[in-house]
């Protein structure tokens, strides 16, 4: 296995990676959990900008499918709002990999999702999924700027 150093100008830091992510290693600033690596951003972007950033780093906005993943992400995101890879732009809630989201009310804040239109952000309602600081989901206008969580296989 070779040691590689990668410069990422967006982060202005050096990434350390032994081999590739397929070897089970996560780059610097990516947190390992299970078979994935997670990046918790410190920079706020719109939902689409966040998804583009993740895609540019060979990942996607986080997809949460197990209780253990939820617990890990909530533990690491406490007190902060983050974009997650959930949207209902097609009229049905689905993850960024186009798998349907099975509605689980315990994962949502009370009264959510509500597709509120009084946000003042122009045309459209709340079509993008956000992880609230309390660890539950909320729907929010996609042009809102929030931090984001990317996920990729380790």
Short mmCIF file of N, CA and C in Angstrom, two decimals:
data_model
loop_
_atom_site.label_atom_id
_atom_site.label_comp_id
_atom_site.label_asym_id
_atom_site.label_seq_id
_atom_site.Cartn_x
_atom_site.Cartn_y
_atom_site.Cartn_z
N UNK A 1 0.84 -1.16 0.00
CA UNK A 1 0.00 0.00 0.00
C UNK A 1 0.90 1.24 0.00
N UNK A 2 0.58 2.19 -0.84
CA UNK A 2 1.37 3.41 -0.93
C UNK A 2 0.70 4.53 -0.16
N UNK A 3 1.49 5.46 0.29
CA UNK A 3 0.97 6.62 1.00
C UNK A 3 0.87 7.77 0.02
N UNK A 4 -0.30 8.42 0.01
CA UNK A 4 -0.53 9.52 -0.91
C UNK A 4 -0.95 10.75 -0.12
N UNK A 5 -0.54 11.91 -0.59
CA UNK A 5 -0.98 13.17 -0.03
C UNK A 5 -1.76 13.90 -1.11
N UNK A 6 -2.91 14.44 -0.74
CA UNK A 6 -3.75 15.14 -1.70
C UNK A 6 -4.07 16.53 -1.17
N UNK A 7 -3.85 17.55 -1.96
CA UNK A 7 -4.21 18.91 -1.58
C UNK A 7 -5.61 19.21 -2.07
N UNK A 8 -6.44 19.77 -1.21
CA UNK A 8 -7.79 20.18 -1.57
C UNK A 8 -7.88 21.68 -1.35
N UNK A 9 -7.85 22.49 -2.44
CA UNK A 9 -7.84 23.94 -2.28
C UNK A 9 -9.08 24.48 -1.60
N UNK A 10 -10.22 23.78 -1.70
CA UNK A 10 -11.43 24.26 -1.04
C UNK A 10 -11.31 24.18 0.47
N UNK A 11 -10.59 23.22 0.95
CA UNK A 11 -10.43 23.04 2.38
C UNK A 11 -9.12 23.66 2.89
N UNK A 12 -8.21 23.98 1.96
CA UNK A 12 -6.90 24.53 2.29
C UNK A 12 -6.20 23.67 3.34
N UNK A 13 -6.28 22.37 3.14
CA UNK A 13 -5.60 21.45 4.05
C UNK A 13 -5.08 20.27 3.24
N UNK A 14 -4.21 19.50 3.83
CA UNK A 14 -3.65 18.33 3.17
C UNK A 14 -4.39 17.09 3.64
N UNK A 15 -4.80 16.26 2.69
CA UNK A 15 -5.49 15.02 3.02
C UNK A 15 -4.49 13.88 3.03
N UNK A 16 -4.61 13.02 3.99
CA UNK A 16 -3.77 11.85 4.13
C UNK A 16 -4.63 10.64 3.81
N UNK A 17 -4.17 9.81 2.92
CA UNK A 17 -4.93 8.64 2.55
C UNK A 17 -3.96 7.52 2.23
N UNK A 18 -4.09 6.42 2.92
CA UNK A 18 -3.27 5.26 2.62
C UNK A 18 -4.06 4.39 1.66
N UNK A 19 -3.60 4.27 0.43
CA UNK A 19 -4.34 3.53 -0.57
C UNK A 19 -5.53 4.33 -1.04
N UNK A 20 -6.64 3.65 -1.27
CA UNK A 20 -7.85 4.34 -1.71
C UNK A 20 -8.95 4.12 -0.70
N UNK A 21 -10.07 4.85 -0.88
CA UNK A 21 -11.17 4.69 0.05
C UNK A 21 -11.75 3.28 -0.01
N UNK A 22 -11.50 2.56 -1.08
CA UNK A 22 -11.98 1.18 -1.15
C UNK A 22 -11.19 0.27 -0.21
N UNK A 23 -10.06 0.74 0.29
CA UNK A 23 -9.28 -0.03 1.25
C UNK A 23 -9.79 0.14 2.67
N UNK A 24 -10.85 0.92 2.88
CA UNK A 24 -11.40 1.10 4.21
C UNK A 24 -10.86 2.28 4.96
N UNK A 25 -10.12 3.17 4.32
CA UNK A 25 -9.57 4.35 4.97
C UNK A 25 -10.40 5.57 4.59
N UNK A 26 -10.50 6.50 5.52
CA UNK A 26 -11.18 7.76 5.25
C UNK A 26 -10.15 8.88 5.22
N UNK A 27 -10.35 9.83 4.33
CA UNK A 27 -9.45 10.98 4.23
C UNK A 27 -9.54 11.83 5.49
N UNK A 28 -8.53 12.65 5.70
CA UNK A 28 -8.52 13.58 6.81
C UNK A 28 -9.78 14.43 6.77
N UNK A 29 -10.38 14.68 7.89
CA UNK A 29 -11.62 15.45 8.05
C UNK A 29 -12.87 14.66 7.67
N UNK A 30 -12.73 13.39 7.32
CA UNK A 30 -13.86 12.50 7.08
C UNK A 30 -13.90 11.51 8.24
N UNK A 31 -15.08 11.30 8.81
CA UNK A 31 -15.22 10.41 9.96
C UNK A 31 -15.70 9.03 9.51
N UNK A 32 -15.00 7.97 9.93
CA UNK A 32 -15.42 6.63 9.55
C UNK A 32 -16.55 6.13 10.45
N UNK A 33 -17.48 5.42 9.85
CA UNK A 33 -18.51 4.71 10.61
C UNK A 33 -19.06 3.60 9.72
N UNK A 34 -19.07 2.39 10.22
CA UNK A 34 -19.53 1.26 9.42
C UNK A 34 -18.67 1.14 8.17
N UNK A 35 -19.32 1.08 7.02
CA UNK A 35 -18.61 0.95 5.75
C UNK A 35 -18.57 2.27 4.99
N UNK A 36 -18.78 3.38 5.71
CA UNK A 36 -18.82 4.69 5.06
C UNK A 36 -17.91 5.69 5.75
N UNK A 37 -17.63 6.77 5.01
CA UNK A 37 -16.91 7.93 5.53
C UNK A 37 -17.88 9.11 5.46
N UNK A 38 -17.85 9.96 6.49
CA UNK A 38 -18.78 11.09 6.58
C UNK A 38 -18.01 12.38 6.73
N UNK A 39 -18.44 13.40 6.00
CA UNK A 39 -17.84 14.72 6.07
C UNK A 39 -18.89 15.69 6.61
N UNK A 40 -18.61 16.31 7.76
CA UNK A 40 -19.50 17.30 8.37
C UNK A 40 -18.91 18.67 8.07
N UNK A 41 -19.56 19.41 7.19
CA UNK A 41 -18.99 20.68 6.72
C UNK A 41 -19.07 21.77 7.79
N UNK A 42 -18.21 22.75 7.64
CA UNK A 42 -18.25 23.96 8.45
C UNK A 42 -18.72 25.15 7.63
N UNK A 43 -18.99 24.92 6.35
CA UNK A 43 -19.36 25.98 5.41
C UNK A 43 -20.82 25.77 5.02
N UNK A 44 -21.58 26.86 4.94
CA UNK A 44 -22.99 26.80 4.55
C UNK A 44 -23.15 26.99 3.05
N UNK A 45 -24.04 26.20 2.46
CA UNK A 45 -24.36 26.27 1.03
C UNK A 45 -25.83 25.94 0.85
N UNK A 46 -26.36 26.21 -0.36
CA UNK A 46 -27.70 25.74 -0.69
C UNK A 46 -27.65 24.22 -0.81
N UNK A 47 -28.82 23.60 -0.86
CA UNK A 47 -28.88 22.14 -0.97
C UNK A 47 -28.19 21.66 -2.24
N UNK A 48 -28.48 22.32 -3.37
CA UNK A 48 -27.87 21.90 -4.64
C UNK A 48 -26.36 22.12 -4.65
N UNK A 49 -25.90 23.23 -4.09
CA UNK A 49 -24.45 23.47 -4.01
C UNK A 49 -23.79 22.41 -3.14
N UNK A 50 -24.45 22.05 -2.04
CA UNK A 50 -23.90 21.03 -1.15
C UNK A 50 -23.81 19.68 -1.85
N UNK A 51 -24.87 19.31 -2.58
CA UNK A 51 -24.84 18.05 -3.32
C UNK A 51 -23.74 18.08 -4.38
N UNK A 52 -23.58 19.21 -5.05
CA UNK A 52 -22.51 19.34 -6.05
C UNK A 52 -21.13 19.20 -5.40
N UNK A 53 -20.95 19.81 -4.22
CA UNK A 53 -19.67 19.70 -3.52
C UNK A 53 -19.40 18.24 -3.18
N UNK A 54 -20.41 17.56 -2.65
CA UNK A 54 -20.24 16.15 -2.31
C UNK A 54 -19.89 15.33 -3.56
N UNK A 55 -20.62 15.55 -4.64
CA UNK A 55 -20.37 14.81 -5.88
C UNK A 55 -18.94 15.05 -6.36
N UNK A 56 -18.47 16.29 -6.26
CA UNK A 56 -17.11 16.62 -6.65
C UNK A 56 -16.05 15.95 -5.78
N UNK A 57 -16.46 15.44 -4.64
CA UNK A 57 -15.56 14.73 -3.74
C UNK A 57 -15.95 13.24 -3.65
N UNK A 58 -16.48 12.74 -4.77
CA UNK A 58 -16.83 11.33 -4.92
C UNK A 58 -17.72 10.82 -3.80
N UNK A 59 -18.73 11.63 -3.45
CA UNK A 59 -19.65 11.28 -2.39
C UNK A 59 -21.03 11.84 -2.73
N UNK A 60 -21.93 11.82 -1.79
CA UNK A 60 -23.28 12.37 -1.96
C UNK A 60 -23.76 12.87 -0.60
N UNK A 61 -24.78 13.71 -0.60
CA UNK A 61 -25.38 14.10 0.66
C UNK A 61 -25.82 12.83 1.39
N UNK A 62 -25.70 12.84 2.69
CA UNK A 62 -25.87 11.64 3.51
C UNK A 62 -27.26 11.00 3.32
N UNK A 63 -27.25 9.68 3.25
CA UNK A 63 -28.45 8.85 3.19
C UNK A 63 -28.48 8.03 4.48
N UNK A 64 -29.52 8.20 5.26
CA UNK A 64 -29.62 7.53 6.56
C UNK A 64 -30.67 6.43 6.50
N UNK A 65 -30.22 5.19 6.59
CA UNK A 65 -31.14 4.07 6.43
C UNK A 65 -31.24 3.16 7.65
N UNK A 66 -30.30 3.26 8.59
CA UNK A 66 -30.35 2.41 9.77
C UNK A 66 -30.35 3.26 11.04
N UNK A 67 -30.84 2.67 12.12
CA UNK A 67 -30.83 3.38 13.40
C UNK A 67 -29.41 3.72 13.83
N UNK A 68 -28.47 2.82 13.56
CA UNK A 68 -27.08 3.08 13.94
C UNK A 68 -26.50 4.27 13.18
N UNK A 69 -26.82 4.39 11.88
CA UNK A 69 -26.37 5.56 11.10
C UNK A 69 -26.98 6.84 11.67
N UNK A 70 -28.29 6.81 11.95
CA UNK A 70 -28.95 7.98 12.53
C UNK A 70 -28.25 8.39 13.82
N UNK A 71 -28.03 7.42 14.71
CA UNK A 71 -27.40 7.72 15.99
C UNK A 71 -26.02 8.34 15.80
N UNK A 72 -25.22 7.78 14.89
CA UNK A 72 -23.89 8.31 14.62
C UNK A 72 -23.96 9.75 14.13
N UNK A 73 -24.80 10.00 13.13
CA UNK A 73 -24.90 11.34 12.55
C UNK A 73 -25.45 12.34 13.56
N UNK A 74 -26.49 11.96 14.30
CA UNK A 74 -27.06 12.87 15.30
C UNK A 74 -26.03 13.21 16.36
N UNK A 75 -25.27 12.23 16.80
CA UNK A 75 -24.22 12.47 17.81
C UNK A 75 -23.19 13.47 17.30
N UNK A 76 -22.82 13.37 16.03
CA UNK A 76 -21.80 14.25 15.46
C UNK A 76 -22.33 15.59 14.98
N UNK A 77 -23.64 15.75 14.94
CA UNK A 77 -24.21 17.00 14.42
C UNK A 77 -24.98 17.78 15.47
N UNK A 78 -24.93 17.36 16.70
CA UNK A 78 -25.72 17.99 17.76
C UNK A 78 -25.50 19.50 17.81
N UNK A 79 -26.60 20.22 17.85
CA UNK A 79 -26.54 21.67 17.97
C UNK A 79 -26.40 22.42 16.66
N UNK A 80 -26.34 21.72 15.53
CA UNK A 80 -26.14 22.36 14.23
C UNK A 80 -27.16 21.83 13.23
N UNK A 81 -27.58 22.68 12.31
CA UNK A 81 -28.47 22.27 11.22
C UNK A 81 -27.62 21.85 10.03
N UNK A 82 -28.00 20.74 9.39
CA UNK A 82 -27.27 20.23 8.24
C UNK A 82 -28.23 19.79 7.14
N UNK A 83 -27.81 19.97 5.89
CA UNK A 83 -28.51 19.36 4.77
C UNK A 83 -28.23 17.86 4.77
N UNK A 84 -29.26 17.07 4.43
CA UNK A 84 -29.10 15.64 4.20
C UNK A 84 -29.61 15.33 2.80
N UNK A 85 -29.38 14.13 2.32
CA UNK A 85 -29.70 13.77 0.95
C UNK A 85 -31.14 13.35 0.72
N UNK A 86 -32.07 14.16 1.20
CA UNK A 86 -33.49 13.86 1.11
C UNK A 86 -34.21 15.01 0.42
N UNK A 87 -35.08 14.70 -0.55
CA UNK A 87 -35.82 15.74 -1.26
C UNK A 87 -37.17 15.20 -1.71
N UNK A 88 -38.13 16.11 -1.87
CA UNK A 88 -39.43 15.72 -2.44
C UNK A 88 -39.75 16.55 -3.68
N UNK A 89 -38.72 16.95 -4.41
CA UNK A 89 -38.92 17.73 -5.63
C UNK A 89 -39.76 16.99 -6.67
N UNK A 90 -39.76 15.68 -6.63
CA UNK A 90 -40.55 14.90 -7.58
C UNK A 90 -41.98 14.69 -7.09
N UNK A 91 -42.30 15.21 -5.91
CA UNK A 91 -43.62 15.02 -5.33
C UNK A 91 -43.66 13.93 -4.28
N UNK A 92 -42.58 13.14 -4.20
CA UNK A 92 -42.46 12.09 -3.19
C UNK A 92 -41.09 12.20 -2.55
N UNK A 93 -41.02 12.00 -1.25
CA UNK A 93 -39.73 12.05 -0.58
C UNK A 93 -38.87 10.88 -1.04
N UNK A 94 -37.63 11.21 -1.44
CA UNK A 94 -36.67 10.19 -1.85
C UNK A 94 -35.26 10.66 -1.52
N UNK A 95 -34.37 9.68 -1.39
CA UNK A 95 -32.96 9.97 -1.16
C UNK A 95 -32.30 10.37 -2.47
N UNK A 96 -31.09 10.95 -2.38
CA UNK A 96 -30.38 11.40 -3.59
C UNK A 96 -30.02 10.26 -4.53
N UNK A 97 -30.03 9.04 -4.07
CA UNK A 97 -29.78 7.90 -4.95
C UNK A 97 -31.09 7.37 -5.56
N UNK A 98 -32.16 8.12 -5.41
CA UNK A 98 -33.49 7.85 -5.97
C UNK A 98 -34.22 6.69 -5.30
N UNK A 99 -33.75 6.24 -4.14
CA UNK A 99 -34.52 5.25 -3.40
C UNK A 99 -35.61 5.98 -2.62
N UNK A 100 -36.82 5.42 -2.58
CA UNK A 100 -37.91 6.08 -1.86
C UNK A 100 -37.60 6.18 -0.37
N UNK A 101 -38.03 7.27 0.21
CA UNK A 101 -37.94 7.43 1.66
C UNK A 101 -39.25 6.92 2.25
N UNK A 102 -39.16 5.96 3.15
CA UNK A 102 -40.35 5.46 3.83
C UNK A 102 -40.59 6.37 5.03
N UNK A 103 -41.75 7.04 5.02
CA UNK A 103 -42.05 8.03 6.06
C UNK A 103 -42.00 7.40 7.44
N UNK A 104 -41.21 7.99 8.31
CA UNK A 104 -41.05 7.56 9.69
C UNK A 104 -41.22 8.81 10.55
N UNK A 105 -42.43 9.02 11.08
CA UNK A 105 -42.76 10.25 11.80
C UNK A 105 -41.85 10.49 13.01
N UNK A 106 -41.30 9.47 13.62
CA UNK A 106 -40.43 9.70 14.77
C UNK A 106 -39.14 10.41 14.38
N UNK A 107 -38.80 10.36 13.07
CA UNK A 107 -37.58 11.02 12.58
C UNK A 107 -37.80 12.50 12.27
N UNK A 108 -39.05 12.95 12.25
CA UNK A 108 -39.38 14.33 11.86
C UNK A 108 -39.75 15.16 13.08
N UNK A 109 -39.50 16.44 12.99
CA UNK A 109 -39.96 17.38 14.02
C UNK A 109 -41.49 17.42 13.99
N UNK A 110 -42.12 17.76 15.10
CA UNK A 110 -43.59 17.82 15.12
C UNK A 110 -44.13 18.75 14.03
N UNK A 111 -45.15 18.30 13.31
CA UNK A 111 -45.77 19.10 12.26
C UNK A 111 -45.02 19.11 10.94
N UNK A 112 -43.94 18.37 10.85
CA UNK A 112 -43.12 18.34 9.63
C UNK A 112 -43.28 17.00 8.92
N UNK A 113 -43.10 16.95 7.63
CA UNK A 113 -42.84 18.06 6.71
C UNK A 113 -44.12 18.85 6.45
N UNK A 114 -43.96 20.16 6.23
CA UNK A 114 -45.15 21.00 6.06
C UNK A 114 -45.17 21.81 4.77
N UNK A 115 -44.10 21.79 3.98
CA UNK A 115 -44.04 22.53 2.71
C UNK A 115 -44.46 23.99 2.87
N UNK A 116 -43.98 24.62 3.91
CA UNK A 116 -44.32 26.02 4.21
C UNK A 116 -43.88 26.92 3.06
N UNK A 117 -44.72 27.87 2.69
CA UNK A 117 -44.41 28.77 1.57
C UNK A 117 -44.13 30.20 2.03
N UNK A 118 -44.16 30.47 3.32
CA UNK A 118 -43.95 31.83 3.82
C UNK A 118 -42.51 32.16 4.14
N UNK A 119 -41.59 31.50 3.52
CA UNK A 119 -40.16 31.65 3.82
C UNK A 119 -39.54 32.90 3.20
N UNK A 120 -40.19 33.48 2.20
CA UNK A 120 -39.66 34.69 1.56
C UNK A 120 -38.48 34.45 0.64
N UNK A 121 -38.28 33.22 0.21
CA UNK A 121 -37.14 32.89 -0.66
C UNK A 121 -37.54 32.73 -2.12
N UNK A 122 -38.68 33.26 -2.48
CA UNK A 122 -39.09 33.16 -3.87
C UNK A 122 -39.96 31.95 -4.13
N UNK A 123 -40.13 31.64 -5.41
CA UNK A 123 -41.01 30.56 -5.83
C UNK A 123 -40.58 29.22 -5.24
N UNK A 124 -41.56 28.43 -4.92
CA UNK A 124 -41.29 27.08 -4.44
C UNK A 124 -41.51 26.94 -2.96
N UNK A 125 -41.77 25.71 -2.57
CA UNK A 125 -41.94 25.46 -1.15
C UNK A 125 -40.73 24.72 -0.61
N UNK A 126 -40.91 24.06 0.48
CA UNK A 126 -39.78 23.41 1.15
C UNK A 126 -39.63 21.98 0.63
N UNK A 127 -38.68 21.78 -0.25
CA UNK A 127 -38.50 20.49 -0.92
C UNK A 127 -37.23 19.75 -0.52
N UNK A 128 -36.45 20.29 0.39
CA UNK A 128 -35.17 19.66 0.74
C UNK A 128 -35.12 19.30 2.21
N UNK A 129 -34.50 18.16 2.49
CA UNK A 129 -34.43 17.65 3.85
C UNK A 129 -33.26 18.21 4.62
N UNK A 130 -33.57 18.61 5.84
CA UNK A 130 -32.58 19.21 6.73
C UNK A 130 -32.62 18.47 8.06
N UNK A 131 -31.44 18.19 8.61
CA UNK A 131 -31.35 17.62 9.94
C UNK A 131 -31.28 18.77 10.93
N UNK A 132 -32.29 18.88 11.77
CA UNK A 132 -32.38 19.96 12.75
C UNK A 132 -31.38 19.72 13.88
N UNK A 133 -31.10 20.75 14.64
CA UNK A 133 -30.14 20.63 15.74
C UNK A 133 -30.59 19.63 16.80
N UNK A 134 -31.89 19.29 16.83
CA UNK A 134 -32.37 18.31 17.80
C UNK A 134 -32.29 16.87 17.26
N UNK A 135 -31.72 16.71 16.04
CA UNK A 135 -31.54 15.38 15.48
C UNK A 135 -32.73 14.84 14.71
N UNK A 136 -33.73 15.71 14.48
CA UNK A 136 -34.89 15.27 13.71
C UNK A 136 -34.96 16.05 12.40
N UNK A 137 -35.69 15.49 11.44
CA UNK A 137 -35.79 16.08 10.11
C UNK A 137 -36.78 17.24 10.06
N UNK A 138 -36.52 18.12 9.13
CA UNK A 138 -37.39 19.25 8.81
C UNK A 138 -37.28 19.45 7.30
N UNK A 139 -38.38 19.89 6.67
CA UNK A 139 -38.27 20.27 5.26
C UNK A 139 -38.01 21.77 5.21
N UNK A 140 -37.16 22.17 4.29
CA UNK A 140 -36.70 23.55 4.22
C UNK A 140 -36.56 23.94 2.75
N UNK A 141 -36.67 25.24 2.47
CA UNK A 141 -36.48 25.72 1.10
C UNK A 141 -35.04 25.41 0.69
N UNK A 142 -34.87 24.89 -0.52
CA UNK A 142 -33.57 24.40 -0.98
C UNK A 142 -32.54 25.51 -1.17
N UNK A 143 -32.98 26.78 -1.24
CA UNK A 143 -32.04 27.89 -1.39
C UNK A 143 -31.48 28.39 -0.06
N UNK A 144 -31.98 27.86 1.03
CA UNK A 144 -31.44 28.19 2.34
C UNK A 144 -30.00 27.69 2.40
N UNK A 145 -29.13 28.45 3.03
CA UNK A 145 -27.74 28.03 3.16
C UNK A 145 -27.51 27.40 4.52
N UNK A 146 -27.10 26.13 4.49
CA UNK A 146 -26.80 25.37 5.69
C UNK A 146 -25.50 24.61 5.51
N UNK A 147 -24.97 24.14 6.61
CA UNK A 147 -23.89 23.16 6.53
C UNK A 147 -24.46 21.88 5.95
N UNK A 148 -23.63 20.91 5.64
CA UNK A 148 -24.09 19.70 4.98
C UNK A 148 -23.24 18.52 5.41
N UNK A 149 -23.77 17.33 5.20
CA UNK A 149 -23.07 16.09 5.52
C UNK A 149 -22.95 15.26 4.24
N UNK A 150 -21.72 14.94 3.86
CA UNK A 150 -21.47 14.06 2.71
C UNK A 150 -21.15 12.66 3.22
N UNK A 151 -21.42 11.67 2.37
CA UNK A 151 -21.17 10.28 2.70
C UNK A 151 -20.59 9.57 1.48
N UNK A 152 -19.61 8.71 1.72
CA UNK A 152 -19.10 7.84 0.66
C UNK A 152 -18.65 6.53 1.28
N UNK A 153 -18.58 5.51 0.45
CA UNK A 153 -18.14 4.20 0.93
C UNK A 153 -16.66 4.24 1.27
N UNK A 154 -16.30 3.56 2.34
CA UNK A 154 -14.89 3.51 2.74
C UNK A 154 -14.19 2.35 2.07
#
